């Protein structure tokens, strides 16, 4: 595996899940695989779970790890071609990327949507430059449009906690004070569509996800109706994807608090498990009583980030 961006990159999902659960039983069984190999983790944006879990996964495989916070530990980088660099940016990404590639065997990159131009974000300009110019396998640690390590961890968690062969999984928009990217819901939708689940997406009108991610999933604008009989509720905010109105891309169109997941919502489910990628805005996304309930699995879900990363890193090492 040379690039990890979409669910299709992981191959057979059943085999990937089996491998994940096997690794979870013994995280150090492939420790020799990464000997004298180096993973470089590059962060253009803040991180807690992604940084810690990916670093731990690499260490489990015996790898050396270099972590670079671009905003604090490097020259300011220019990312656009044709720019006269007479401002505060001292280095161009087109030189920085191949230099980074000289010092490692695998590269993970985290770079959020800028919300300046929908086309630029959805073309993944920064991550694609790493793929093109680094000369090394590249895995996405959240980009402008996807967060596959999170979605894979989510699927592992559902596999562990499901009570039926084909559970009903609901992705629900929830309010948030800031404009957030669509990366997590995009990847969650993509991975759930590829898995054997009954998948429903619910959100207010105007928040339609890009069709290439939502696929054939059922879209329900009535949140309570969507929650009926659900086995898993995945709450997540996202800003307007701009599918029907590109001029609204990245905007907060609604802060409707009736969409906050509370006990009233959960009461119509099939005693559903509550999921969220974290960090979570309590009493906006979800109420205290729901996230603290026995059916909240946000911590096991976060713990599985180590496992999803380790499967990906293992497969990339095997492809070297």
PDB file of C-alpha atoms in Angstrom:
ATOM      1  CA  UNK A   1       0.000   0.000   0.000  1.00  0.00           C
ATOM      2  CA  UNK A   2       1.626   3.232  -1.215  1.00  0.00           C
ATOM      3  CA  UNK A   3      -1.177   5.666  -0.334  1.00  0.00           C
ATOM      4  CA  UNK A   4      -3.822   5.479   2.401  1.00  0.00           C
ATOM      5  CA  UNK A   5      -6.630   7.901   1.672  1.00  0.00           C
ATOM      6  CA  UNK A   6      -9.842   6.011   0.902  1.00  0.00           C
ATOM      7  CA  UNK A   7     -11.508   2.810   2.062  1.00  0.00           C
ATOM      8  CA  UNK A   8     -10.578   1.216  -1.259  1.00  0.00           C
ATOM      9  CA  UNK A   9      -6.891   1.531  -0.313  1.00  0.00           C
ATOM     10  CA  UNK A  10      -7.288  -0.932   2.573  1.00  0.00           C
ATOM     11  CA  UNK A  11      -8.593  -3.714   0.343  1.00  0.00           C
ATOM     12  CA  UNK A  12     -10.890  -6.417   1.704  1.00  0.00           C
ATOM     13  CA  UNK A  13     -12.581  -4.920   4.775  1.00  0.00           C
ATOM     14  CA  UNK A  14     -13.235  -8.291   6.389  1.00  0.00           C
ATOM     15  CA  UNK A  15      -9.555  -9.176   6.221  1.00  0.00           C
ATOM     16  CA  UNK A  16      -8.560  -5.713   7.458  1.00  0.00           C
ATOM     17  CA  UNK A  17     -10.858  -6.090  10.481  1.00  0.00           C
ATOM     18  CA  UNK A  18      -9.504  -9.561  11.231  1.00  0.00           C
ATOM     19  CA  UNK A  19      -5.979  -8.177  11.091  1.00  0.00           C
ATOM     20  CA  UNK A  20      -6.931  -5.279  13.365  1.00  0.00           C
ATOM     21  CA  UNK A  21      -8.438  -7.555  16.003  1.00  0.00           C
ATOM     22  CA  UNK A  22      -5.401  -9.852  15.832  1.00  0.00           C
ATOM     23  CA  UNK A  23      -3.050  -6.901  16.328  1.00  0.00           C
ATOM     24  CA  UNK A  24      -5.155  -5.688  19.231  1.00  0.00           C
ATOM     25  CA  UNK A  25      -4.547  -9.007  21.012  1.00  0.00           C
ATOM     26  CA  UNK A  26      -0.770  -8.682  20.544  1.00  0.00           C
ATOM     27  CA  UNK A  27       0.404  -5.212  19.484  1.00  0.00           C
ATOM     28  CA  UNK A  28       4.066  -6.213  19.387  1.00  0.00           C
ATOM     29  CA  UNK A  29       3.923  -9.311  17.196  1.00  0.00           C
ATOM     30  CA  UNK A  30       5.353  -7.395  14.208  1.00  0.00           C
ATOM     31  CA  UNK A  31       7.922  -5.377  16.137  1.00  0.00           C
ATOM     32  CA  UNK A  32      10.743  -6.481  13.853  1.00  0.00           C
ATOM     33  CA  UNK A  33       8.981  -5.183  10.766  1.00  0.00           C
ATOM     34  CA  UNK A  34       9.856  -1.557  11.472  1.00  0.00           C
ATOM     35  CA  UNK A  35      13.424  -2.041  12.662  1.00  0.00           C
ATOM     36  CA  UNK A  36      15.650   0.736  11.286  1.00  0.00           C
ATOM     37  CA  UNK A  37      12.634   2.302   9.540  1.00  0.00           C
ATOM     38  CA  UNK A  38      11.415   5.833  10.215  1.00  0.00           C
ATOM     39  CA  UNK A  39       7.915   7.299  10.105  1.00  0.00           C
ATOM     40  CA  UNK A  40       7.670  11.067   9.703  1.00  0.00           C
ATOM     41  CA  UNK A  41       4.436  12.608  11.021  1.00  0.00           C
ATOM     42  CA  UNK A  42       3.820  16.106   9.672  1.00  0.00           C
ATOM     43  CA  UNK A  43       1.201  18.326  11.296  1.00  0.00           C
ATOM     44  CA  UNK A  44      -0.070  21.511   9.690  1.00  0.00           C
ATOM     45  CA  UNK A  45      -2.860  21.514  12.319  1.00  0.00           C
ATOM     46  CA  UNK A  46      -3.372  20.642  15.975  1.00  0.00           C
ATOM     47  CA  UNK A  47      -3.729  17.043  17.056  1.00  0.00           C
ATOM     48  CA  UNK A  48      -4.086  14.911  20.168  1.00  0.00           C
ATOM     49  CA  UNK A  49      -5.446  11.437  19.290  1.00  0.00           C
ATOM     50  CA  UNK A  50      -3.954  11.317  15.801  1.00  0.00           C
ATOM     51  CA  UNK A  51      -0.488  12.316  16.950  1.00  0.00           C
ATOM     52  CA  UNK A  52      -0.370  10.064  20.002  1.00  0.00           C
ATOM     53  CA  UNK A  53      -2.044   7.016  18.466  1.00  0.00           C
ATOM     54  CA  UNK A  54      -0.001   7.068  15.255  1.00  0.00           C
ATOM     55  CA  UNK A  55       3.245   7.571  17.124  1.00  0.00           C
ATOM     56  CA  UNK A  56       2.382   4.683  19.467  1.00  0.00           C
ATOM     57  CA  UNK A  57       1.408   2.456  16.521  1.00  0.00           C
ATOM     58  CA  UNK A  58       4.742   3.125  14.821  1.00  0.00           C
ATOM     59  CA  UNK A  59       6.617   2.348  18.040  1.00  0.00           C
ATOM     60  CA  UNK A  60       4.674  -0.911  18.395  1.00  0.00           C
ATOM     61  CA  UNK A  61       6.113  -1.888  15.011  1.00  0.00           C
ATOM     62  CA  UNK A  62       9.656  -1.030  16.116  1.00  0.00           C
ATOM     63  CA  UNK A  63       9.877   2.149  14.047  1.00  0.00           C
ATOM     64  CA  UNK A  64      11.697   5.387  14.731  1.00  0.00           C
ATOM     65  CA  UNK A  65       9.336   8.385  14.695  1.00  0.00           C
ATOM     66  CA  UNK A  66       9.960  12.004  13.719  1.00  0.00           C
ATOM     67  CA  UNK A  67       7.150  14.449  14.523  1.00  0.00           C
ATOM     68  CA  UNK A  68       7.148  17.853  12.828  1.00  0.00           C
ATOM     69  CA  UNK A  69       4.750  20.621  13.802  1.00  0.00           C
ATOM     70  CA  UNK A  70       5.024  22.818  10.740  1.00  0.00           C
ATOM     71  CA  UNK A  71       3.615  25.894  12.489  1.00  0.00           C
ATOM     72  CA  UNK A  72       6.091  25.779  15.367  1.00  0.00           C
ATOM     73  CA  UNK A  73       9.110  23.770  14.298  1.00  0.00           C
ATOM     74  CA  UNK A  74       9.788  24.759  10.694  1.00  0.00           C
ATOM     75  CA  UNK A  75      10.105  27.690   8.329  1.00  0.00           C
ATOM     76  CA  UNK A  76       6.813  29.147   7.199  1.00  0.00           C
ATOM     77  CA  UNK A  77       5.888  27.286   4.042  1.00  0.00           C
ATOM     78  CA  UNK A  78       4.512  28.597   0.784  1.00  0.00           C
ATOM     79  CA  UNK A  79       2.135  26.121  -0.854  1.00  0.00           C
ATOM     80  CA  UNK A  80       1.141  27.846  -4.099  1.00  0.00           C
ATOM     81  CA  UNK A  81       3.061  27.894  -7.375  1.00  0.00           C
ATOM     82  CA  UNK A  82       3.912  31.171  -9.112  1.00  0.00           C
ATOM     83  CA  UNK A  83       4.027  33.223  -5.928  1.00  0.00           C
ATOM     84  CA  UNK A  84       6.736  35.873  -5.538  1.00  0.00           C
ATOM     85  CA  UNK A  85       8.065  34.882  -2.134  1.00  0.00           C
ATOM     86  CA  UNK A  86       8.750  38.353  -0.757  1.00  0.00           C
ATOM     87  CA  UNK A  87       6.581  37.911   2.345  1.00  0.00           C
ATOM     88  CA  UNK A  88       6.968  35.992   5.606  1.00  0.00           C
ATOM     89  CA  UNK A  89       7.204  32.521   3.993  1.00  0.00           C
ATOM     90  CA  UNK A  90      10.814  31.424   3.668  1.00  0.00           C
ATOM     91  CA  UNK A  91      10.517  27.977   2.075  1.00  0.00           C
ATOM     92  CA  UNK A  92       8.366  26.419  -0.610  1.00  0.00           C
ATOM     93  CA  UNK A  93       6.605  23.139  -0.051  1.00  0.00           C
ATOM     94  CA  UNK A  94       8.054  21.857  -3.345  1.00  0.00           C
ATOM     95  CA  UNK A  95      11.555  21.930  -1.828  1.00  0.00           C
ATOM     96  CA  UNK A  96      10.501  20.994   1.690  1.00  0.00           C
ATOM     97  CA  UNK A  97       8.651  17.816   0.650  1.00  0.00           C
ATOM     98  CA  UNK A  98      11.529  16.007  -1.102  1.00  0.00           C
ATOM     99  CA  UNK A  99      13.851  17.046   1.727  1.00  0.00           C
ATOM    100  CA  UNK A 100      11.458  15.470   4.237  1.00  0.00           C
ATOM    101  CA  UNK A 101      11.386  12.345   2.091  1.00  0.00           C
ATOM    102  CA  UNK A 102      15.178  12.032   2.436  1.00  0.00           C
ATOM    103  CA  UNK A 103      14.872  11.424   6.173  1.00  0.00           C
ATOM    104  CA  UNK A 104      12.155   8.787   6.427  1.00  0.00           C
ATOM    105  CA  UNK A 105      10.516   5.696   4.961  1.00  0.00           C
ATOM    106  CA  UNK A 106       6.839   6.603   5.453  1.00  0.00           C
ATOM    107  CA  UNK A 107       5.136  10.001   5.653  1.00  0.00           C
ATOM    108  CA  UNK A 108       1.892  10.846   7.431  1.00  0.00           C
ATOM    109  CA  UNK A 109       0.375  14.286   6.820  1.00  0.00           C
ATOM    110  CA  UNK A 110      -2.382  16.225   8.590  1.00  0.00           C
ATOM    111  CA  UNK A 111      -3.675  19.339   6.836  1.00  0.00           C
ATOM    112  CA  UNK A 112      -7.209  20.668   7.311  1.00  0.00           C
ATOM    113  CA  UNK A 113      -9.522  22.394   4.880  1.00  0.00           C
ATOM    114  CA  UNK A 114      -8.874  26.110   4.516  1.00  0.00           C
ATOM    115  CA  UNK A 115     -12.451  26.996   3.462  1.00  0.00           C
ATOM    116  CA  UNK A 116     -11.057  29.550   1.013  1.00  0.00           C
ATOM    117  CA  UNK A 117     -11.927  27.622  -2.135  1.00  0.00           C
ATOM    118  CA  UNK A 118     -13.995  24.449  -2.307  1.00  0.00           C
ATOM    119  CA  UNK A 119     -12.259  23.179  -5.426  1.00  0.00           C
ATOM    120  CA  UNK A 120      -8.800  23.598  -3.898  1.00  0.00           C
ATOM    121  CA  UNK A 121      -9.836  21.756  -0.741  1.00  0.00           C
ATOM    122  CA  UNK A 122     -11.562  18.911  -2.553  1.00  0.00           C
ATOM    123  CA  UNK A 123      -8.643  18.480  -4.943  1.00  0.00           C
ATOM    124  CA  UNK A 124      -6.401  17.878  -1.886  1.00  0.00           C
ATOM    125  CA  UNK A 125      -3.616  20.057  -3.251  1.00  0.00           C
ATOM    126  CA  UNK A 126      -1.285  19.806  -0.241  1.00  0.00           C
ATOM    127  CA  UNK A 127      -1.559  16.055   0.331  1.00  0.00           C
ATOM    128  CA  UNK A 128      -1.257  15.321  -3.380  1.00  0.00           C
ATOM    129  CA  UNK A 129       1.992  17.276  -3.485  1.00  0.00           C
ATOM    130  CA  UNK A 130       3.373  14.945  -0.806  1.00  0.00           C
ATOM    131  CA  UNK A 131       2.289  11.932  -2.850  1.00  0.00           C
ATOM    132  CA  UNK A 132       3.887  13.341  -5.996  1.00  0.00           C
ATOM    133  CA  UNK A 133       7.147  14.766  -4.656  1.00  0.00           C
ATOM    134  CA  UNK A 134       8.138  12.901  -1.464  1.00  0.00           C
ATOM    135  CA  UNK A 135       9.073   9.619  -3.122  1.00  0.00           C
ATOM    136  CA  UNK A 136       7.676   7.781  -0.095  1.00  0.00           C
ATOM    137  CA  UNK A 137       4.373   6.088   0.818  1.00  0.00           C
ATOM    138  CA  UNK A 138       1.945   8.671   2.211  1.00  0.00           C
ATOM    139  CA  UNK A 139      -0.922   8.154   4.642  1.00  0.00           C
ATOM    140  CA  UNK A 140      -3.578  10.753   5.407  1.00  0.00           C
ATOM    141  CA  UNK A 141      -3.814  11.733   9.089  1.00  0.00           C
ATOM    142  CA  UNK A 142      -6.812  13.952   8.208  1.00  0.00           C
ATOM    143  CA  UNK A 143      -6.915  16.119   5.158  1.00  0.00           C
ATOM    144  CA  UNK A 144      -9.230  18.752   3.756  1.00  0.00           C
ATOM    145  CA  UNK A 145     -11.796  16.082   2.858  1.00  0.00           C
ATOM    146  CA  UNK A 146     -11.026  12.756   4.567  1.00  0.00           C
ATOM    147  CA  UNK A 147      -9.931  11.188   7.849  1.00  0.00           C
ATOM    148  CA  UNK A 148      -9.495   7.490   7.021  1.00  0.00           C
ATOM    149  CA  UNK A 149      -7.595   6.527  10.191  1.00  0.00           C
ATOM    150  CA  UNK A 150     -10.592   7.724  12.226  1.00  0.00           C
ATOM    151  CA  UNK A 151     -13.142   5.966  10.020  1.00  0.00           C
ATOM    152  CA  UNK A 152     -11.201   2.691  10.177  1.00  0.00           C
ATOM    153  CA  UNK A 153     -11.068   2.951  13.983  1.00  0.00           C
ATOM    154  CA  UNK A 154     -14.810   3.658  13.996  1.00  0.00           C
ATOM    155  CA  UNK A 155     -15.461   0.510  11.972  1.00  0.00           C
ATOM    156  CA  UNK A 156     -13.273  -1.583  14.290  1.00  0.00           C
ATOM    157  CA  UNK A 157     -15.275  -0.252  17.246  1.00  0.00           C
ATOM    158  CA  UNK A 158     -18.617  -1.058  15.611  1.00  0.00           C
ATOM    159  CA  UNK A 159     -17.361  -4.560  14.821  1.00  0.00           C
ATOM    160  CA  UNK A 160     -16.457  -5.071  18.488  1.00  0.00           C
ATOM    161  CA  UNK A 161     -19.707  -3.730  19.950  1.00  0.00           C
ATOM    162  CA  UNK A 162     -22.380  -4.722  17.429  1.00  0.00           C
ATOM    163  CA  UNK A 163     -25.192  -6.931  18.743  1.00  0.00           C
ATOM    164  CA  UNK A 164     -26.516  -8.012  15.353  1.00  0.00           C
ATOM    165  CA  UNK A 165     -24.944  -9.079  12.087  1.00  0.00           C
ATOM    166  CA  UNK A 166     -26.078  -5.934  10.255  1.00  0.00           C
ATOM    167  CA  UNK A 167     -26.559  -3.069  12.721  1.00  0.00           C
ATOM    168  CA  UNK A 168     -28.260   0.223  11.951  1.00  0.00           C
ATOM    169  CA  UNK A 169     -25.687   3.020  12.048  1.00  0.00           C
ATOM    170  CA  UNK A 170     -26.756   6.678  11.999  1.00  0.00           C
ATOM    171  CA  UNK A 171     -24.458   9.599  11.244  1.00  0.00           C
ATOM    172  CA  UNK A 172     -26.097  12.688  12.727  1.00  0.00           C
ATOM    173  CA  UNK A 173     -25.147  16.319  12.220  1.00  0.00           C
ATOM    174  CA  UNK A 174     -25.112  18.303  15.475  1.00  0.00           C
ATOM    175  CA  UNK A 175     -24.602  22.027  16.209  1.00  0.00           C
ATOM    176  CA  UNK A 176     -21.211  23.634  16.818  1.00  0.00           C
ATOM    177  CA  UNK A 177     -20.101  27.261  17.262  1.00  0.00           C
ATOM    178  CA  UNK A 178     -17.348  27.078  14.640  1.00  0.00           C
ATOM    179  CA  UNK A 179     -17.066  26.019  11.004  1.00  0.00           C
ATOM    180  CA  UNK A 180     -15.681  22.488  10.924  1.00  0.00           C
ATOM    181  CA  UNK A 181     -14.474  20.491   7.913  1.00  0.00           C
ATOM    182  CA  UNK A 182     -16.335  17.576   6.375  1.00  0.00           C
ATOM    183  CA  UNK A 183     -13.370  15.193   6.627  1.00  0.00           C
ATOM    184  CA  UNK A 184     -14.696  12.996   9.443  1.00  0.00           C
ATOM    185  CA  UNK A 185     -18.274  12.645   8.149  1.00  0.00           C
ATOM    186  CA  UNK A 186     -16.994  12.137   4.594  1.00  0.00           C
ATOM    187  CA  UNK A 187     -14.754   9.242   5.589  1.00  0.00           C
ATOM    188  CA  UNK A 188     -17.287   7.789   8.016  1.00  0.00           C
ATOM    189  CA  UNK A 189     -19.883   7.732   5.238  1.00  0.00           C
ATOM    190  CA  UNK A 190     -17.426   6.232   2.776  1.00  0.00           C
ATOM    191  CA  UNK A 191     -16.394   3.441   5.149  1.00  0.00           C
ATOM    192  CA  UNK A 192     -19.928   2.671   6.343  1.00  0.00           C
ATOM    193  CA  UNK A 193     -21.097   2.376   2.745  1.00  0.00           C
ATOM    194  CA  UNK A 194     -18.369  -0.198   2.178  1.00  0.00           C
ATOM    195  CA  UNK A 195     -19.230  -2.122   5.370  1.00  0.00           C
ATOM    196  CA  UNK A 196     -22.140  -4.465   6.016  1.00  0.00           C
ATOM    197  CA  UNK A 197     -24.336  -2.035   7.964  1.00  0.00           C
ATOM    198  CA  UNK A 198     -27.691  -0.311   7.504  1.00  0.00           C
ATOM    199  CA  UNK A 199     -26.410   3.236   7.125  1.00  0.00           C
ATOM    200  CA  UNK A 200     -28.432   6.446   7.495  1.00  0.00           C
ATOM    201  CA  UNK A 201     -27.255  10.076   7.379  1.00  0.00           C
ATOM    202  CA  UNK A 202     -29.339  12.803   9.011  1.00  0.00           C
ATOM    203  CA  UNK A 203     -28.768  16.553   8.867  1.00  0.00           C
ATOM    204  CA  UNK A 204     -30.616  19.816   8.234  1.00  0.00           C
ATOM    205  CA  UNK A 205     -31.208  20.851   4.645  1.00  0.00           C
ATOM    206  CA  UNK A 206     -28.172  22.566   3.166  1.00  0.00           C
ATOM    207  CA  UNK A 207     -25.675  20.220   4.819  1.00  0.00           C
ATOM    208  CA  UNK A 208     -25.686  17.546   2.094  1.00  0.00           C
ATOM    209  CA  UNK A 209     -22.339  15.742   1.892  1.00  0.00           C
ATOM    210  CA  UNK A 210     -20.572  15.320  -1.424  1.00  0.00           C
ATOM    211  CA  UNK A 211     -22.240  12.460  -3.372  1.00  0.00           C
ATOM    212  CA  UNK A 212     -18.901  10.699  -3.880  1.00  0.00           C
ATOM    213  CA  UNK A 213     -18.802  10.101  -0.113  1.00  0.00           C
ATOM    214  CA  UNK A 214     -22.460   9.714   0.872  1.00  0.00           C
ATOM    215  CA  UNK A 215     -23.040   7.324  -2.024  1.00  0.00           C
ATOM    216  CA  UNK A 216     -26.278   5.363  -1.816  1.00  0.00           C
ATOM    217  CA  UNK A 217     -26.762   5.914   1.916  1.00  0.00           C
ATOM    218  CA  UNK A 218     -30.240   6.879   3.023  1.00  0.00           C
ATOM    219  CA  UNK A 219     -30.483  10.595   3.826  1.00  0.00           C
ATOM    220  CA  UNK A 220     -33.163  11.528   6.359  1.00  0.00           C
ATOM    221  CA  UNK A 221     -33.871  15.180   7.252  1.00  0.00           C
ATOM    222  CA  UNK A 222     -36.012  14.206  10.263  1.00  0.00           C
ATOM    223  CA  UNK A 223     -33.466  13.446  12.967  1.00  0.00           C
ATOM    224  CA  UNK A 224     -35.842  11.653  15.322  1.00  0.00           C
ATOM    225  CA  UNK A 225     -37.087   9.443  12.509  1.00  0.00           C
ATOM    226  CA  UNK A 226     -33.510   8.597  11.562  1.00  0.00           C
ATOM    227  CA  UNK A 227     -32.727   7.592  15.164  1.00  0.00           C
ATOM    228  CA  UNK A 228     -35.590   5.092  15.412  1.00  0.00           C
ATOM    229  CA  UNK A 229     -34.250   1.589  16.050  1.00  0.00           C
ATOM    230  CA  UNK A 230     -30.617   2.640  15.603  1.00  0.00           C
ATOM    231  CA  UNK A 231     -27.846   0.501  17.095  1.00  0.00           C
ATOM    232  CA  UNK A 232     -25.099   3.128  16.806  1.00  0.00           C
ATOM    233  CA  UNK A 233     -25.385   6.923  16.824  1.00  0.00           C
ATOM    234  CA  UNK A 234     -22.376   8.819  15.470  1.00  0.00           C
ATOM    235  CA  UNK A 235     -22.758  12.535  16.182  1.00  0.00           C
ATOM    236  CA  UNK A 236     -20.581  15.020  14.341  1.00  0.00           C
ATOM    237  CA  UNK A 237     -20.782  18.603  13.219  1.00  0.00           C
ATOM    238  CA  UNK A 238     -19.705  19.739   9.792  1.00  0.00           C
ATOM    239  CA  UNK A 239     -19.966  23.067   7.994  1.00  0.00           C
ATOM    240  CA  UNK A 240     -21.819  23.476   4.720  1.00  0.00           C
ATOM    241  CA  UNK A 241     -20.179  21.261   2.076  1.00  0.00           C
ATOM    242  CA  UNK A 242     -21.362  23.604  -0.682  1.00  0.00           C
ATOM    243  CA  UNK A 243     -22.679  20.819  -2.863  1.00  0.00           C
ATOM    244  CA  UNK A 244     -25.741  22.697  -4.107  1.00  0.00           C
ATOM    245  CA  UNK A 245     -24.537  26.233  -3.315  1.00  0.00           C
ATOM    246  CA  UNK A 246     -20.723  26.518  -3.645  1.00  0.00           C
ATOM    247  CA  UNK A 247     -20.885  30.071  -2.273  1.00  0.00           C
ATOM    248  CA  UNK A 248     -22.006  28.606   1.085  1.00  0.00           C
ATOM    249  CA  UNK A 249     -19.010  26.266   1.341  1.00  0.00           C
ATOM    250  CA  UNK A 250     -17.567  26.271   4.848  1.00  0.00           C
ATOM    251  CA  UNK A 251     -20.340  28.380   6.310  1.00  0.00           C
ATOM    252  CA  UNK A 252     -22.305  27.686   9.501  1.00  0.00           C
ATOM    253  CA  UNK A 253     -25.886  27.681   8.256  1.00  0.00           C
ATOM    254  CA  UNK A 254     -27.462  26.495  11.485  1.00  0.00           C
ATOM    255  CA  UNK A 255     -26.852  26.239  15.220  1.00  0.00           C
ATOM    256  CA  UNK A 256     -30.197  24.581  15.898  1.00  0.00           C
ATOM    257  CA  UNK A 257     -29.821  23.114  19.402  1.00  0.00           C
ATOM    258  CA  UNK A 258     -32.717  20.734  18.832  1.00  0.00           C
ATOM    259  CA  UNK A 259     -30.183  18.609  16.939  1.00  0.00           C
ATOM    260  CA  UNK A 260     -28.052  18.145  20.087  1.00  0.00           C
ATOM    261  CA  UNK A 261     -28.047  14.430  20.925  1.00  0.00           C
ATOM    262  CA  UNK A 262     -29.793  14.027  24.273  1.00  0.00           C
ATOM    263  CA  UNK A 263     -31.707  11.367  26.189  1.00  0.00           C
ATOM    264  CA  UNK A 264     -34.876  12.158  24.262  1.00  0.00           C
ATOM    265  CA  UNK A 265     -33.128  11.271  21.004  1.00  0.00           C
ATOM    266  CA  UNK A 266     -31.488   8.163  22.423  1.00  0.00           C
ATOM    267  CA  UNK A 267     -34.797   6.907  23.827  1.00  0.00           C
ATOM    268  CA  UNK A 268     -36.096   6.055  20.341  1.00  0.00           C
ATOM    269  CA  UNK A 269     -33.002   4.015  19.449  1.00  0.00           C
ATOM    270  CA  UNK A 270     -32.344   0.339  20.070  1.00  0.00           C
ATOM    271  CA  UNK A 271     -30.385   1.234  23.226  1.00  0.00           C
ATOM    272  CA  UNK A 272     -27.789   2.561  20.800  1.00  0.00           C
ATOM    273  CA  UNK A 273     -24.124   3.054  21.461  1.00  0.00           C
ATOM    274  CA  UNK A 274     -23.022   6.676  21.239  1.00  0.00           C
ATOM    275  CA  UNK A 275     -19.938   7.512  19.172  1.00  0.00           C
ATOM    276  CA  UNK A 276     -17.926  10.656  18.456  1.00  0.00           C
ATOM    277  CA  UNK A 277     -14.396  11.178  17.118  1.00  0.00           C
ATOM    278  CA  UNK A 278     -13.459  13.692  19.884  1.00  0.00           C
ATOM    279  CA  UNK A 279     -12.797  16.388  20.910  1.00  0.00           C
ATOM    280  CA  UNK A 280     -16.467  17.037  21.578  1.00  0.00           C
ATOM    281  CA  UNK A 281     -18.329  20.193  22.593  1.00  0.00           C
ATOM    282  CA  UNK A 282     -20.480  18.979  25.477  1.00  0.00           C
ATOM    283  CA  UNK A 283     -24.074  20.163  25.551  1.00  0.00           C
ATOM    284  CA  UNK A 284     -23.806  21.284  21.947  1.00  0.00           C
ATOM    285  CA  UNK A 285     -22.987  18.054  20.146  1.00  0.00           C
ATOM    286  CA  UNK A 286     -24.141  15.789  22.980  1.00  0.00           C
ATOM    287  CA  UNK A 287     -25.447  16.229  26.509  1.00  0.00           C
ATOM    288  CA  UNK A 288     -23.451  15.195  29.581  1.00  0.00           C
ATOM    289  CA  UNK A 289     -25.792  12.354  30.456  1.00  0.00           C
ATOM    290  CA  UNK A 290     -25.497  10.722  27.021  1.00  0.00           C
ATOM    291  CA  UNK A 291     -21.712  10.929  26.667  1.00  0.00           C
ATOM    292  CA  UNK A 292     -21.308   9.678  30.256  1.00  0.00           C
ATOM    293  CA  UNK A 293     -23.828   6.855  29.858  1.00  0.00           C
ATOM    294  CA  UNK A 294     -22.895   3.136  29.875  1.00  0.00           C
ATOM    295  CA  UNK A 295     -23.549   2.999  26.138  1.00  0.00           C
ATOM    296  CA  UNK A 296     -21.080   5.781  25.326  1.00  0.00           C
ATOM    297  CA  UNK A 297     -18.080   4.196  23.622  1.00  0.00           C
ATOM    298  CA  UNK A 298     -16.102   7.311  22.736  1.00  0.00           C
ATOM    299  CA  UNK A 299     -13.059   6.205  24.791  1.00  0.00           C
ATOM    300  CA  UNK A 300     -12.796   2.670  23.305  1.00  0.00           C
ATOM    301  CA  UNK A 301     -13.329   4.319  19.918  1.00  0.00           C
ATOM    302  CA  UNK A 302     -10.394   6.666  20.557  1.00  0.00           C
ATOM    303  CA  UNK A 303      -8.265   3.767  21.789  1.00  0.00           C
ATOM    304  CA  UNK A 304      -8.844   1.970  18.496  1.00  0.00           C
ATOM    305  CA  UNK A 305      -7.073   4.806  16.693  1.00  0.00           C
ATOM    306  CA  UNK A 306      -3.830   3.067  17.681  1.00  0.00           C
ATOM    307  CA  UNK A 307      -5.039  -0.158  16.097  1.00  0.00           C
ATOM    308  CA  UNK A 308      -6.218   1.360  12.822  1.00  0.00           C
ATOM    309  CA  UNK A 309      -2.919   3.222  12.469  1.00  0.00           C
ATOM    310  CA  UNK A 310      -0.924   0.092  13.176  1.00  0.00           C
ATOM    311  CA  UNK A 311      -2.683  -1.919  10.483  1.00  0.00           C
ATOM    312  CA  UNK A 312      -2.028   0.847   7.959  1.00  0.00           C
ATOM    313  CA  UNK A 313       1.629   1.291   8.937  1.00  0.00           C
ATOM    314  CA  UNK A 314       2.191  -2.475   8.893  1.00  0.00           C
ATOM    315  CA  UNK A 315       0.822  -2.774   5.377  1.00  0.00           C
ATOM    316  CA  UNK A 316       2.879   0.163   4.181  1.00  0.00           C
ATOM    317  CA  UNK A 317       6.045  -1.327   5.662  1.00  0.00           C
ATOM    318  CA  UNK A 318       5.263  -4.603   3.913  1.00  0.00           C
ATOM    319  CA  UNK A 319       5.056  -2.735   0.590  1.00  0.00           C
ATOM    320  CA  UNK A 320       8.542  -1.194   0.864  1.00  0.00           C
TER     321      UNK A 320
END
